[in-house]
Amino acid sequence: MAVSARPRQAIAIIGALGLALAATACGSDDDSSGSNANSAECSAYEKYKGNDGKKVSIYASIRDAEADLLEQSWEQFVDCTGIEIDYEGSGEFEAQLQVRVDGGNAPDIAFIPQPGLLARFAQAGKLKEASADTKSMAEQNYSPDWLKYSTVDGKFYGAPLGSNVKSFVWYSPKTFKEKGWEVPTTWDQLIALSDKIAADGTKPWCVGIESGDATGWPATDWIEDLMLRTQTPEVYDQWTTHGIPFNDPKVAEALDRAGTILKNEKYVNGGFGGVKSIPTTSFQEAGTPILQNKCALHRQASFYANQWPEGTKVAEDGDVFAFYFPAIDESKGKPVLGGGEFTAAFADRPEVQAVQTYLASGEYANARAKLGNWVSANNKLDAANVANPIDKLSVQILQDKGTVFRFDGSDLMPAAVGSGTFWKGMIEWINGKDTATVLSTIESSWPK
């Protein structure tokens, strides 16, 4: 599931830094573009000029403090090009985007976090194919693994923007040091560590999949990560597109492998109870017993940094940090599960194409990263510009040439499955229903 959540740490500082950066972006007011930026600062934006006074609307799910940072990130572009960007964020983005498109009031650009939704608009003829400049910029700065998610029927519709990494296990560096535990780098080491912790009388894992109407989604992330670790990336792709049935033995293998942790009473659920407590434990609270040494491990995405209590130091030498969820067969590469947004355009006016191209650039990625609280798979992003330790680790993983990235599977599947029977099936499976029955039920729900 794509979740828009970021760490709270240093928001106030980030905001102040953003204002300072914005202030330095403004120079003389006699620039030939009619902007407030001086010529030296604007040299990187020459190719986007020629649209002074034009307006581009952008619509997304990003709101509040994150939206403020987003708008700060393109201020120099606006000042240098004279293109005005009108941004709106909404908590009902997915539903309202469809309403706006159907009503003939589509935004010029939308940041769409679900490739399936992007494909639906593209196949309906609502999206505009990205310009040659945007496509070229995207191909220079993003891996083919990423670009395929915004390519529909051979046509490219827009570059990725922000990203998140889901293949993480959270832990306490302080506790690990005190206990003499080593961060595992292989699956066998992860299981050996879990056994050691359990033998010492502590439940090694804490897990929670309660999320209101979306209860179950954290368990789907487990299955997706295990599909990438027990099968090839190609099999994962077949699974998410129904090239193999949902009840295929390969899927059963991944689910059963997840069950060696999630349905193991010796392993879970530290701080909350046993296996049956998992569906009623909120995903927001699920990892917090790590701070009380009631559990040691919590598999959750980079955005979980947002859930630690205020004052918690998230760092390699801090109160909590995360390590890469180890591969099972290292010969298959370094599989990484994640998510992100894509810049899809509903208009192809020159100023819209200019903004879409800029958002795919290394200049934009670094401008946004310097404001903090953000991750991107853009290979021109300098990790030195990423201050938050977990975000820095995420960028390093995304830029690792050994990384095999795949998008969140439930976001790729039809909604009836991905956010329907798959979520529900994971609740039933945790509560005791057998693997074969659960997978067959999900399979029968796939749209014909």
Short mmCIF file of C-alpha atoms in Angstrom, two decimals, residues 9 170-174 287-288 290-291 304-305 308-309 312-322 389-390:
data_model
loop_
_atom_site.label_atom_id
_atom_site.label_comp_id
_atom_site.label_asym_id
_atom_site.label_seq_id
_atom_site.Cartn_x
_atom_site.Cartn_y
_atom_site.Cartn_z
CA GLN A 9 11.89 15.08 13.06
CA TRP A 170 13.61 -1.49 12.70
CA TYR A 171 15.68 -2.18 15.83
CA SER A 172 17.41 -0.48 18.78
CA PRO A 173 21.15 0.04 18.21
CA LYS A 174 21.56 0.57 21.96
CA GLY A 287 7.05 -0.99 16.64
CA THR A 288 7.11 1.17 19.76
CA ILE A 290 11.27 -1.76 20.85
CA LEU A 291 11.91 1.30 23.01
CA TYR A 304 7.74 4.45 9.94
CA ALA A 305 10.27 6.99 11.22
CA TRP A 308 8.35 7.05 16.91
CA PRO A 309 7.53 9.23 19.94
CA THR A 312 13.29 9.58 19.68
CA LYS A 313 16.66 9.70 17.94
CA VAL A 314 16.49 7.87 14.61
CA ALA A 315 20.10 7.13 13.69
CA GLU A 316 22.65 4.34 13.46
CA ASP A 317 23.82 5.29 16.96
CA GLY A 318 20.41 6.44 18.15
CA ASP A 319 17.39 5.04 19.96
CA VAL A 320 16.13 3.30 16.84
CA PHE A 321 17.31 2.65 13.33
CA ALA A 322 16.63 0.15 10.56
CA PRO A 389 19.78 9.10 8.47
CA ILE A 390 16.99 6.72 7.45
#
